[in-house]
XYZ file of C-alpha atoms in Angstrom:
786
model
C -20.659 20.685 27.271
C -18.596 23.717 27.160
C -17.112 25.149 24.057
C -13.838 27.079 23.696
C -11.932 28.388 20.595
C -8.058 29.122 20.903
C -5.938 31.465 19.153
C -4.268 28.874 16.819
C -1.644 31.269 15.692
C -0.286 31.547 19.059
C -0.512 27.915 19.900
C 1.320 26.609 16.734
C 4.854 26.220 16.580
C 6.462 25.517 13.201
C 9.345 23.229 13.504
C 10.240 22.736 9.811
C 13.241 20.447 9.403
C 14.788 20.726 12.898
C 15.667 17.864 15.120
C 16.773 14.367 13.845
C 15.853 13.259 10.473
C 16.725 11.008 7.787
C 19.619 8.479 8.339
C 20.615 5.023 7.816
C 22.277 3.894 10.849
C 24.900 6.480 10.428
C 24.547 9.652 12.578
C 26.875 12.562 13.192
C 28.384 12.755 16.380
C 27.564 15.518 18.984
C 30.984 17.261 18.974
C 30.477 19.109 15.825
C 33.400 18.039 14.184
C 32.970 17.289 10.478
C 33.486 13.780 9.005
C 33.045 12.032 12.442
C 30.005 9.408 12.417
C 28.392 7.574 15.082
C 29.460 3.794 15.153
C 26.346 1.694 15.580
C 27.985 -1.378 14.971
C 30.315 -0.921 17.975
C 28.231 1.076 20.024
C 26.643 -2.022 21.623
C 29.894 -4.085 21.633
C 31.910 -5.536 24.442
C 34.036 -2.501 24.935
C 32.908 0.292 27.352
C 30.692 0.225 30.421
C 26.931 0.103 29.640
C 26.069 3.619 30.904
C 28.630 5.209 28.683
C 27.366 3.191 25.613
C 23.921 4.289 26.447
C 24.777 7.915 26.572
C 26.517 7.951 23.462
C 23.631 6.356 21.645
C 21.098 8.456 23.278
C 22.972 11.828 22.303
C 23.647 10.684 18.942
C 20.095 9.902 18.235
C 19.371 13.654 18.844
C 21.578 14.804 15.852
C 21.791 13.940 12.080
C 20.669 14.890 8.731
C 17.436 16.566 8.872
C 16.521 16.326 4.982
C 14.437 13.133 5.357
C 11.517 14.480 7.193
C 9.933 17.613 7.346
C 7.980 18.238 10.805
C 5.500 20.630 12.072
C 4.342 20.466 15.832
C 1.475 22.037 17.766
C 1.196 22.240 21.522
C -2.465 21.338 22.430
C -4.093 23.651 25.055
C -4.435 20.779 27.406
C -3.634 22.233 31.031
C -3.366 18.773 32.516
C -0.905 17.624 29.875
C -2.403 14.231 29.910
C -3.213 13.355 26.215
C -4.258 9.934 25.584
C -5.420 9.103 22.201
C -6.129 10.650 18.575
C -8.224 9.728 15.612
C -8.170 11.120 12.074
C -11.126 11.793 9.541
C -10.551 9.805 6.298
C -12.006 12.257 3.895
C -11.030 15.488 5.639
C -7.995 17.185 6.878
C -9.420 17.051 10.523
C -8.180 15.066 13.444
C -9.333 14.859 17.066
C -7.408 14.412 20.357
C -8.464 13.203 23.680
C -7.353 13.795 27.247
C -7.487 12.227 30.451
C -8.538 15.572 32.036
C -11.960 16.228 33.501
C -11.936 19.772 32.141
C -11.293 20.479 28.629
C -10.439 17.181 27.015
C -11.415 16.965 23.392
C -9.623 18.896 20.618
C -10.181 19.256 17.020
C -7.162 20.148 14.879
C -7.063 21.116 11.069
C -4.032 19.723 9.173
C -2.820 21.586 6.210
C 0.141 21.223 4.254
C 2.541 23.013 6.708
C 0.578 23.853 9.645
C -1.637 22.606 12.370
C -4.408 24.559 13.751
C -6.572 24.016 16.770
C -10.344 24.634 15.565
C -12.236 24.067 18.825
C -11.832 22.422 22.019
C -14.646 20.937 24.548
C -14.984 19.481 27.883
C -16.904 16.081 27.788
C -18.380 14.636 30.935
C -15.768 11.965 31.384
C -12.079 11.657 30.652
C -11.260 10.238 27.195
C -9.024 7.209 26.550
C -9.707 6.276 22.957
C -11.083 7.734 19.984
C -12.367 6.694 16.400
C -13.459 8.905 13.425
C -15.788 7.909 10.557
C -17.559 10.466 8.369
C -19.329 12.934 10.911
C -19.339 10.324 13.623
C -16.880 10.422 16.628
C -16.711 7.625 19.115
C -14.982 8.077 22.515
C -14.002 5.473 25.083
C -14.212 6.811 28.780
C -13.147 5.595 31.927
C -16.781 4.650 33.282
C -17.122 1.389 31.169
C -18.934 3.658 28.559
C -18.406 4.493 24.979
C -19.894 7.682 23.942
C -21.039 8.526 20.208
C -20.963 12.279 18.981
C -21.873 13.837 15.680
C -19.210 16.408 14.537
C -20.414 19.297 12.414
C -17.185 19.092 10.284
C -18.209 21.608 7.766
C -18.538 24.452 10.434
C -15.259 23.306 12.234
C -13.427 23.602 9.113
C -14.866 27.024 8.191
C -17.085 25.748 5.302
C -20.395 27.341 4.123
C -23.240 26.846 6.532
C -25.337 25.149 3.697
C -22.774 22.356 3.688
C -23.265 21.892 7.427
C -25.219 18.764 8.974
C -26.982 21.416 11.339
C -27.763 24.013 8.561
C -31.289 23.712 9.505
C -30.470 24.914 13.178
C -28.381 27.825 12.074
C -24.928 28.669 12.878
C -25.798 28.776 16.631
C -26.185 24.917 16.680
C -23.628 22.812 18.594
C -20.556 21.882 16.566
C -20.394 18.543 18.519
C -23.462 16.704 20.035
C -23.836 13.402 21.893
C -25.994 10.898 20.062
C -25.590 7.758 21.983
C -23.895 6.042 25.101
C -23.081 2.334 25.208
C -22.342 0.329 28.298
C -19.605 -2.120 27.821
C -19.342 -5.651 29.514
C -16.361 -6.773 31.133
C -15.036 -9.885 31.606
C -15.205 -9.882 35.572
C -16.031 -7.540 38.206
C -13.536 -4.682 38.257
C -13.544 -4.640 42.001
C -11.984 -8.191 42.209
C -8.398 -8.856 41.068
C -7.059 -12.461 41.353
C -3.440 -12.841 42.799
C -0.745 -12.408 39.920
C -3.365 -10.695 37.555
C -3.465 -6.926 36.738
C -6.052 -4.824 38.544
C -9.068 -4.467 36.230
C -9.823 -1.025 34.968
C -13.139 0.793 33.808
C -11.282 2.558 30.868
C -12.400 1.485 27.382
C -9.093 0.810 26.053
C -9.968 1.174 22.254
C -12.886 2.052 20.076
C -12.989 1.585 16.219
C -15.442 1.655 13.515
C -16.027 -1.204 11.273
C -14.930 -1.104 7.627
C -17.445 -1.993 4.685
C -18.270 -5.423 4.865
C -18.238 -7.678 1.756
C -21.584 -8.798 0.475
C -22.463 -12.378 1.101
C -19.778 -12.732 3.883
C -22.222 -13.730 6.472
C -21.716 -10.883 8.668
C -23.129 -8.625 10.157
C -26.363 -10.386 10.980
C -29.472 -9.858 8.771
C -31.234 -8.152 11.790
C -28.550 -5.129 11.227
C -29.817 -2.400 9.158
C -27.820 -1.859 5.903
C -26.965 1.517 6.819
C -26.050 0.906 10.436
C -22.650 1.752 11.717
C -20.873 -1.012 13.518
C -17.866 -0.333 16.014
C -15.891 -2.503 18.589
C -14.834 -1.494 22.019
C -12.293 -3.286 24.246
C -12.794 -3.361 28.153
C -10.753 -5.468 30.154
C -10.209 -8.759 28.385
C -13.358 -8.516 26.344
C -14.007 -7.183 22.958
C -17.605 -5.818 22.386
C -19.119 -5.643 18.831
C -21.766 -2.940 18.837
C -24.489 -1.670 16.336
C -24.504 2.211 16.749
C -28.365 2.253 16.244
C -29.008 -0.010 19.312
C -27.299 0.869 22.524
C -29.115 -1.444 24.917
C -27.005 -4.589 24.166
C -24.064 -5.441 22.132
C -24.282 -7.640 19.123
C -21.455 -9.824 20.390
C -19.358 -10.068 23.520
C -16.103 -11.900 22.932
C -13.716 -12.823 25.817
C -10.274 -12.601 24.458
C -8.193 -12.999 27.588
C -8.100 -12.991 31.377
C -5.830 -10.004 31.081
C -6.726 -6.636 29.724
C -6.645 -5.810 26.109
C -4.538 -3.035 25.128
C -5.568 -3.035 21.067
C -8.322 -4.411 19.023
C -8.440 -3.520 15.482
C -10.539 -4.513 12.351
C -9.016 -5.904 9.217
C -9.926 -3.370 6.446
C -9.600 -6.059 3.607
C -12.671 -7.881 2.427
C -14.792 -9.507 3.870
C -13.725 -7.201 6.831
C -14.847 -9.835 9.343
C -11.434 -10.348 11.210
C -10.425 -8.651 14.319
C -6.989 -8.726 15.789
C -6.624 -8.144 19.566
C -3.657 -8.255 21.824
C -2.728 -7.013 25.337
C -0.973 -7.585 28.737
C -0.419 -11.455 28.310
C 1.474 -10.888 25.136
C -0.976 -13.236 23.222
C -2.407 -12.203 19.685
C -5.844 -13.329 19.005
C -7.669 -13.234 15.546
C -11.469 -13.222 15.727
C -13.694 -14.252 12.852
C -17.069 -12.890 13.272
C -18.594 -15.217 10.829
C -18.051 -18.057 13.368
C -20.812 -19.100 15.458
C -20.275 -19.423 19.108
C -16.741 -18.351 20.245
C -15.226 -16.142 17.587
C -11.592 -16.765 18.360
C -10.380 -18.622 15.552
C -6.541 -18.409 15.994
C -4.060 -17.252 18.613
C -0.541 -17.550 19.518
C 1.908 -16.276 22.228
C 4.514 -13.568 21.321
C 8.063 -14.528 22.276
C 8.962 -11.054 23.146
C 11.116 -10.286 26.315
C 10.031 -8.027 29.103
C 11.127 -4.361 29.165
C 14.496 -3.908 30.776
C 16.411 -7.057 29.354
C 18.158 -4.859 26.833
C 20.424 -3.054 29.226
C 22.072 -6.376 30.337
C 23.260 -7.214 26.972
C 22.142 -10.894 27.206
C 19.390 -10.612 24.738
C 15.747 -11.437 25.188
C 14.918 -14.487 27.001
C 11.695 -14.091 29.030
C 8.107 -14.202 27.280
C 4.895 -12.762 27.764
C 5.614 -9.027 27.341
C 2.592 -6.650 27.004
C 1.686 -5.970 23.531
C 0.374 -2.279 23.305
C -0.568 -2.126 19.616
C -1.433 -4.171 16.521
C -1.813 -2.890 12.977
C -2.875 -4.805 9.834
C -1.140 -4.032 6.676
C -3.328 -2.033 4.209
C -1.929 -3.831 1.305
C -1.334 -7.471 2.231
C -4.255 -8.838 4.146
C -2.289 -11.535 6.019
C 0.527 -9.298 7.376
C 0.132 -8.059 11.010
C 2.543 -5.968 12.885
C 2.712 -5.933 16.710
C 4.759 -3.922 19.299
C 5.009 -3.827 23.038
C 7.036 -3.348 25.954
C 9.935 -5.204 24.696
C 10.843 -2.402 22.474
C 10.818 -4.475 19.323
C 8.404 -4.635 16.334
C 7.367 -7.899 14.907
C 5.728 -8.512 11.662
C 3.610 -11.785 11.341
C 2.522 -13.691 8.231
C -0.740 -15.208 9.631
C -0.583 -18.096 6.945
C 2.225 -19.430 9.071
C 2.286 -17.786 12.415
C 0.378 -20.558 14.194
C 2.927 -23.191 13.102
C 5.637 -22.330 15.805
C 4.744 -18.920 17.146
C 7.651 -17.218 15.283
C 7.389 -13.883 13.514
C 8.877 -13.521 9.986
C 10.590 -10.185 10.743
C 11.619 -8.411 13.830
C 12.444 -4.387 13.859
C 14.567 -2.920 16.592
C 16.729 0.093 16.314
C 19.884 0.314 18.541
C 18.982 3.726 19.900
C 15.450 2.794 20.690
C 15.380 2.642 24.615
C 11.568 2.573 25.176
C 8.567 0.252 24.744
C 6.612 0.601 21.504
C 3.480 2.346 22.219
C 1.856 2.791 18.764
C 2.252 1.411 15.209
C 1.217 2.513 11.775
C 1.804 1.065 8.227
C 2.237 3.684 5.443
C -0.721 4.518 3.521
C 1.430 4.699 0.161
C 4.239 2.201 0.621
C 3.631 -1.536 1.544
C 7.238 -1.885 3.050
C 7.201 1.266 5.267
C 6.151 0.754 8.790
C 6.160 3.590 11.565
C 6.569 3.277 15.392
C 6.056 5.546 18.282
C 7.936 4.711 21.531
C 7.984 5.459 25.098
C 11.114 7.428 24.713
C 9.373 10.238 22.826
C 10.660 8.975 19.422
C 8.970 8.254 15.992
C 10.691 5.869 13.604
C 10.060 5.095 10.141
C 11.212 1.637 9.010
C 11.793 0.456 5.556
C 11.630 -3.457 5.050
C 13.657 -5.172 2.475
C 14.046 -8.694 1.304
C 17.466 -9.802 0.012
C 18.509 -12.815 -2.107
C 14.824 -13.565 -3.147
C 16.018 -14.876 -6.478
C 18.726 -17.117 -5.187
C 18.100 -20.694 -3.858
C 19.473 -19.629 -0.403
C 17.414 -18.766 2.467
C 16.340 -15.164 2.089
C 16.951 -12.519 4.706
C 14.568 -9.486 5.586
C 16.448 -6.348 6.523
C 14.964 -3.187 8.097
C 16.381 0.319 7.997
C 15.304 3.523 9.533
C 14.768 6.175 6.887
C 13.281 9.037 9.044
C 12.924 9.660 12.637
C 11.878 12.507 14.930
C 12.394 13.016 18.698
C 9.705 15.036 20.588
C 10.999 18.465 21.928
C 9.483 17.797 25.419
C 11.738 16.193 28.167
C 9.372 13.613 29.097
C 6.421 11.815 27.566
C 5.835 8.988 25.034
C 4.052 8.722 21.634
C 0.618 7.539 22.698
C -1.054 7.683 19.091
C 0.209 7.409 15.450
C -1.803 7.614 12.429
C -0.593 7.609 8.619
C -2.312 9.700 5.958
C -0.942 9.993 2.576
C 2.917 10.496 2.949
C 2.530 12.224 6.201
C 2.484 10.473 9.804
C 0.911 12.286 12.704
C 2.083 11.585 16.298
C 0.723 12.670 19.610
C 2.745 12.610 22.751
C 1.425 12.000 26.372
C 2.239 15.690 27.198
C 0.081 17.159 24.351
C 2.545 17.549 21.575
C 1.067 17.032 18.118
C 3.428 16.602 15.431
C 2.986 16.213 11.396
C 5.861 14.348 9.794
C 5.997 14.693 5.980
C 8.637 12.332 4.607
C 10.669 13.921 1.850
C 10.884 12.482 -1.764
C 14.696 11.841 -1.157
C 14.080 9.723 1.904
C 11.392 7.725 0.146
C 13.502 7.235 -2.964
C 16.428 6.047 -1.012
C 14.354 3.430 0.900
C 13.598 1.294 -2.312
C 16.539 -1.073 -3.729
C 17.272 -0.383 -7.138
C 16.883 -2.899 -9.511
C 18.196 -0.951 -12.565
C 21.597 -2.411 -13.617
C 23.721 -2.138 -16.812
C 22.615 -5.616 -17.750
C 19.056 -4.328 -18.259
C 20.419 -1.646 -20.810
C 20.460 -3.806 -23.906
C 21.241 -1.989 -27.002
C 22.180 1.201 -25.250
C 24.402 3.448 -27.279
C 28.001 3.407 -25.608
C 28.481 7.045 -26.910
C 25.812 8.135 -24.400
C 27.854 7.248 -21.364
C 29.306 9.571 -18.816
C 32.439 9.796 -16.899
C 31.507 6.884 -14.753
C 30.551 4.655 -17.552
C 26.720 4.976 -16.665
C 24.655 5.459 -19.883
C 22.093 8.165 -20.153
C 19.506 5.458 -20.409
C 20.489 3.934 -17.218
C 20.595 7.291 -15.539
C 17.072 8.175 -16.794
C 15.779 4.885 -15.653
C 17.041 5.226 -12.197
C 15.426 8.603 -12.196
C 12.028 7.144 -13.082
C 12.617 4.459 -10.390
C 13.292 7.061 -7.570
C 10.334 9.267 -8.630
C 7.893 6.291 -8.601
C 9.326 5.370 -5.076
C 8.564 8.762 -3.874
C 5.114 8.563 -5.454
C 6.102 11.620 -7.799
C 4.366 10.038 -10.791
C 4.078 13.114 -12.757
C 7.985 13.677 -12.686
C 8.392 9.995 -13.466
C 5.935 10.279 -16.501
C 7.958 13.129 -17.960
C 11.078 11.094 -17.869
C 9.312 8.019 -19.341
C 7.982 10.024 -22.425
C 11.682 11.085 -23.180
C 12.952 7.645 -22.534
C 10.431 5.743 -24.814
C 10.737 8.451 -27.497
C 14.597 8.073 -27.454
C 14.402 4.377 -27.529
C 12.021 4.159 -30.540
C 14.516 6.587 -32.338
C 17.454 4.568 -31.458
C 19.088 3.360 -34.734
C 22.004 1.484 -33.351
C 22.755 -1.767 -34.888
C 22.536 -3.336 -38.266
C 19.361 -5.586 -37.491
C 16.144 -4.828 -39.336
C 14.040 -5.537 -36.244
C 12.137 -2.548 -34.809
C 14.254 -0.459 -32.329
C 11.907 -0.900 -29.425
C 12.518 -4.653 -29.440
C 16.331 -4.258 -28.755
C 15.173 -2.383 -25.533
C 12.430 -4.943 -24.482
C 14.230 -5.439 -21.178
C 14.146 -1.517 -20.423
C 10.461 -1.376 -21.373
C 9.593 -4.288 -18.883
C 11.488 -2.486 -16.168
C 9.390 0.782 -16.749
C 6.212 -1.379 -16.987
C 7.052 -3.101 -13.688
C 7.299 0.262 -12.010
C 4.080 1.455 -13.149
C 2.235 -1.952 -12.861
C -1.217 -1.626 -11.203
C -1.060 -4.607 -9.052
C -4.617 -6.029 -8.034
C -5.858 -6.204 -4.546
C -4.982 -9.530 -2.814
C -8.330 -11.350 -2.577
C -9.224 -12.837 0.774
C -10.137 -16.237 -0.926
C -6.360 -16.550 -1.747
C -5.189 -17.297 1.636
C -6.349 -18.719 5.027
C -5.251 -19.150 8.591
C -3.353 -22.267 9.161
C -5.893 -25.071 9.501
C -3.873 -27.158 12.004
C -4.095 -26.385 15.926
C -0.846 -26.339 17.800
C -0.445 -26.142 21.656
C 1.159 -22.819 22.596
C 3.360 -21.874 25.751
C 0.339 -20.076 27.114
C -1.778 -23.209 27.151
C -4.164 -21.817 24.589
C -5.112 -23.747 21.395
C -5.710 -22.605 17.906
C -8.861 -23.651 16.315
C -8.609 -25.744 13.227
C -11.404 -24.044 11.214
C -10.395 -22.331 8.123
C -11.621 -18.704 7.870
C -12.246 -18.646 4.166
C -15.788 -19.264 3.545
C -16.233 -18.167 -0.142
C -14.011 -20.630 -1.909
C -11.287 -23.153 -1.219
C -8.242 -20.992 -0.121
C -4.625 -21.677 -1.184
C -2.813 -22.790 2.041
C 0.808 -23.481 2.719
C 1.826 -27.249 2.545
C 5.090 -26.315 4.595
C 4.613 -24.616 7.916
C 8.257 -24.611 8.698
C 9.954 -21.164 9.544
C 12.098 -21.249 6.411
C 9.011 -21.632 4.126
C 7.345 -18.783 6.037
C 10.262 -16.657 5.687
C 10.662 -17.467 1.909
C 6.947 -16.423 1.038
C 7.148 -13.355 3.136
C 10.397 -12.302 1.330
C 8.750 -13.103 -2.087
C 5.633 -11.113 -1.215
C 7.653 -8.222 0.077
C 9.815 -8.082 -3.062
C 6.632 -8.019 -5.208
C 4.453 -5.242 -3.272
C 7.451 -3.269 -2.329
C 8.800 -2.438 -5.854
C 6.832 0.221 -7.856
C 3.352 0.735 -6.899
C 1.464 -1.118 -4.156
C -1.544 -3.374 -4.611
C -4.741 -1.532 -5.442
C -2.909 1.725 -5.767
C -5.441 4.372 -7.469
C -3.367 4.655 -10.515
C -6.438 5.609 -12.862
C -7.613 8.281 -10.589
C -3.911 9.730 -10.654
C -3.640 9.537 -14.359
C -7.030 11.236 -14.761
C -5.816 14.291 -12.697
C -2.378 14.221 -14.275
C -2.496 13.954 -18.283
C 1.230 13.467 -18.530
C 0.884 10.264 -16.430
C -1.904 9.050 -18.753
C 0.261 9.705 -21.728
C 3.307 7.908 -20.152
C 1.023 4.952 -19.449
C -0.334 4.818 -23.160
C 3.369 4.788 -24.480
C 4.479 2.194 -22.135
C 1.477 0.015 -23.255
C 2.061 0.464 -26.738
C 5.576 -0.452 -26.483
C 4.753 -3.408 -24.323
C 2.108 -4.506 -26.724
C 4.456 -4.297 -29.736
C 6.956 -6.408 -27.854
C 4.326 -8.955 -27.093
C 3.049 -9.180 -30.432
C 6.372 -9.696 -31.845
C 7.091 -12.563 -29.553
C 3.736 -14.229 -30.280
C 4.484 -14.227 -33.944
C 7.933 -15.626 -33.218
C 6.588 -18.357 -31.011
C 3.846 -19.093 -33.805
C 6.710 -19.421 -36.500
C 8.622 -21.708 -34.369
C 5.454 -23.900 -33.537
C 4.484 -24.037 -37.334
C 7.299 -26.442 -38.225
C 5.850 -29.025 -35.656
C 2.286 -28.684 -36.922
C 0.757 -28.096 -33.397
C -1.345 -25.170 -32.348
C 1.011 -22.431 -30.862
C 0.387 -21.854 -27.112
C 1.734 -19.452 -24.578
C 3.413 -20.440 -21.229
C 0.217 -21.021 -19.616
C -1.065 -23.384 -22.392
C -3.520 -20.904 -23.898
C -3.483 -20.656 -27.635
C -1.908 -17.650 -28.924
C -4.615 -16.628 -31.187
C -7.043 -16.240 -28.230
C -4.485 -13.668 -26.556
C -4.633 -11.831 -29.824
C -8.313 -11.635 -29.849
C -8.512 -10.619 -26.313
C -6.307 -7.426 -27.296
C -8.229 -6.788 -30.619
C -9.516 -3.245 -29.489
C -6.254 -2.378 -28.034
C -4.463 -3.350 -31.300
C -6.816 -1.254 -33.517
C -6.553 1.577 -31.141
C -2.597 1.695 -30.916
C -2.353 0.944 -34.617
C -4.269 4.195 -35.256
C -2.443 6.214 -32.640
C 1.096 4.859 -33.543
C 1.257 3.391 -36.973
C 4.888 3.726 -37.098
C 5.352 1.413 -33.976
C 2.881 -1.375 -35.228
C 4.427 -1.995 -38.925
C 2.084 -3.548 -41.623
C 4.183 -6.777 -41.812
C 3.618 -7.377 -38.127
C -0.104 -6.622 -38.374
C -0.478 -8.915 -41.298
C 1.261 -11.773 -39.366
C -0.972 -11.222 -36.368
C -4.180 -11.399 -38.609
C -2.933 -14.470 -40.273
C -2.521 -16.106 -36.791
C -6.049 -15.651 -35.811
C -7.825 -16.538 -39.190
C -7.421 -20.270 -39.247
C -9.036 -20.356 -35.901
C -11.623 -17.750 -35.965
C -12.352 -16.307 -39.359
C -14.896 -13.593 -38.244
C -12.653 -12.601 -35.417
C -9.645 -12.254 -37.861
C -11.594 -10.429 -40.375
C -13.035 -7.929 -37.841
C -9.449 -7.361 -36.619
C -8.023 -6.699 -40.176
C -10.893 -4.442 -41.028
C -10.273 -2.407 -37.918
C -6.587 -1.995 -38.766
C -7.421 -0.818 -42.352
C -10.039 1.698 -41.066
C -7.322 2.918 -38.593
C -4.717 3.370 -41.540
C -7.273 5.138 -43.600
C -8.431 7.567 -40.990
C -4.840 8.413 -40.291
C -3.936 8.929 -44.106
C -7.005 11.315 -44.665
C -6.143 13.128 -41.575
C -2.632 13.640 -42.854
C -3.770 14.639 -46.258
C -6.303 17.306 -45.007
C -3.477 18.809 -42.938
C -0.825 18.534 -45.734
C 1.820 16.752 -43.672
C 4.951 15.320 -45.045
C 4.240 12.173 -42.820
C 1.278 11.109 -45.034
C 3.433 8.658 -46.779
C 4.290 6.877 -43.495
C 0.675 6.089 -42.828
C -0.310 5.289 -46.404
C -2.847 2.453 -46.885
C -0.747 0.938 -49.669
C 1.379 -0.325 -46.976
C -1.573 -2.714 -46.097
C -1.543 -4.323 -49.706
C -0.619 -7.832 -48.220
C -3.000 -7.623 -45.280
C -5.917 -6.741 -47.620
C -4.801 -9.775 -49.748
C -5.299 -12.038 -46.661
C -8.541 -10.258 -45.716
C -9.952 -11.002 -49.436
C -8.821 -14.380 -49.357
C -9.192 -15.929 -45.965
C -10.083 -19.435 -47.065
C -6.416 -19.601 -48.443
C -5.380 -20.237 -44.932
C -8.104 -22.433 -43.563
C -6.896 -25.531 -41.732
C -8.318 -28.794 -40.517
C -9.246 -27.725 -37.100
C -10.339 -31.224 -36.322
C -6.830 -32.337 -36.548
C -5.812 -29.777 -34.166
C -2.999 -28.454 -36.596
C -2.148 -24.889 -37.353
C -2.388 -23.242 -40.673
C 0.708 -23.303 -43.163
C 0.880 -19.282 -43.053
C 4.210 -19.110 -44.824
C 4.632 -16.700 -47.875
C 5.601 -19.575 -49.939
C 2.366 -21.339 -49.328
C 0.215 -18.383 -50.039
C 2.348 -17.686 -53.229
C 1.672 -21.247 -54.467
C -1.972 -20.448 -55.068
C -3.060 -18.511 -58.169
C -4.900 -15.598 -56.601
C -5.762 -12.208 -57.890
C -4.092 -9.345 -56.131
C -6.704 -6.546 -55.380
C -6.475 -2.969 -56.139
C -5.834 -1.447 -52.864
C -7.074 1.858 -53.864
C -10.367 0.537 -54.690
C -10.768 -1.295 -51.639
C -10.152 2.015 -49.552
C -12.676 3.907 -51.538
């Protein structure tokens, strides 16, 4: 194995923001005259000949606003100009590229903020057609039916200290990359035989991919596999092989997916990580469940996509069975799957419904895309962004958007291109595409490696705004600007744009100012707390910063009913959810699928996506933590106020007050006991004494100990604050004086006054008149404190 190191400074070409960038179906024309825009709507109309329309669209796609994406390119030192694949390290700024050459065919590149550097290049024994990275392991698929496993010394490649290297014991002269295993894949049939009408078999391993972490108790992998073993898949012909990297004599499973070659097979990263999606030349998508005994194919369908070339005639897409080149699972929604192929369009499937009639829930195609889809990648930070690489050297970033979700009409799913880039080379296609953070990496078949960083302005513009003037209840009219937009509305939109761009620090800084201003708003004659008049605004801010939980695999399942497909294949009727009974759709019609998809898209696309690392972000950015605390305090104050109002209304009927889910209100308060005491100490002005007394009175009749504990914690919080202010000599000591808690202490000293007949299921009469009717002794609050 030969080793060579290149002069990365001479090989790197910094492109910056040149080339086509962000646009929303409105591009500048190529004649350079200002104000003239390319007309997408009429470009594919009836007027004009087809060749002229194609030329106008092609030329216009090379121009436009370049503010949406910042790109850096690197020409890999591949003399054959036959690059085939790319893989990225998950935890390091390192990527590997493979080539079909017999000479130097493996390249390692370091990706920094604004540059790409070739760190090393090697010549493996066979040409490389697929790659997969996991930790310090690199798997390569060759053209000899074989997958080769390498161990990479990433520390030395990236220039770290030798003591951090995996080969520290061997010294700095040890190999950077060494072969540790080879795996002979099994094909569906002899590669020397090709039936009439079938594709000629190949020895190329089309794809390799390491398995994600499996959920415990999922039934896979088998007990014979060691806990620390690395599993991977490889696709050869129409067969998917599942391997244990510690045993290279025989595959764990050999699954025949199709009689035609498989182009792409990929694991679902969501728990329990036992699903594999595969597709290829026959245009059929297959889902394999490795927990199944016997044949693992649990569900499959035919993709109704036209063969490449029908677009030029303008008659639409009528033929089926076009090759599918790539499939990609959504990293946020476990039942979303995107596919792209020779038809030039991308289809998004909701696997809860797709087997019903073989129809996708969304189709993406840009008018100036004249080539097949070669690669796909979902965004790693946005649930609604999907990028594509095409055979006409273009990279597109699509934004999905659901309209009319709230109305009773059938919703529609729209897609807009918010950023794109065309390769500088005259020929070639985008053969590999990966997403990491807010950056996307593309590799062309001619050796051009690009790093595209989407700008905050493009990301902010991709999200539909939900901030309207109706949400600004109680906003002072004097704060409006020339266009009638209040300062509050402008700040709210600024927070929305910053969260969309994942600039949580900038969003948090604005949130702190907004919450402080809302709390100080003295507009209106009502005695209610100012924060209550802006409850809708606080709710909008909380929705933007809401930490959505990861969607559990037990909450959905593949359709249980089997249907016949045009390809003659049948879907299996066995459900894939094994741990618990899943929630399945009762209506398998296309309209039901579209409604559910649009509803899910509206939920996950706004604000932060599911399982977003909000806590780790807040720990690194103190201002984000402060903003979250302020929003939590304001939201809790609003919730407690509404709970007390609901309890007052229910008191007239003599029933135990409950929330919308039928849960008693006093239990909701007990669940937030620690939070109430913590926030009462941090912001006593926000949680006034009258509210706290009403909250304790709501709990006491049902759980006396919990009510006394809550009241004692509140008193201790006020006492701690008063002593702190007195020591500092602050003028605000009166605002946190314990004398404000006289009524609360009265309730705590005489809790039996509020006892109720729990067997009758009636709530206590907590009105002030009922309490005043009893001759009780008013305690000395100063003595109680001391």
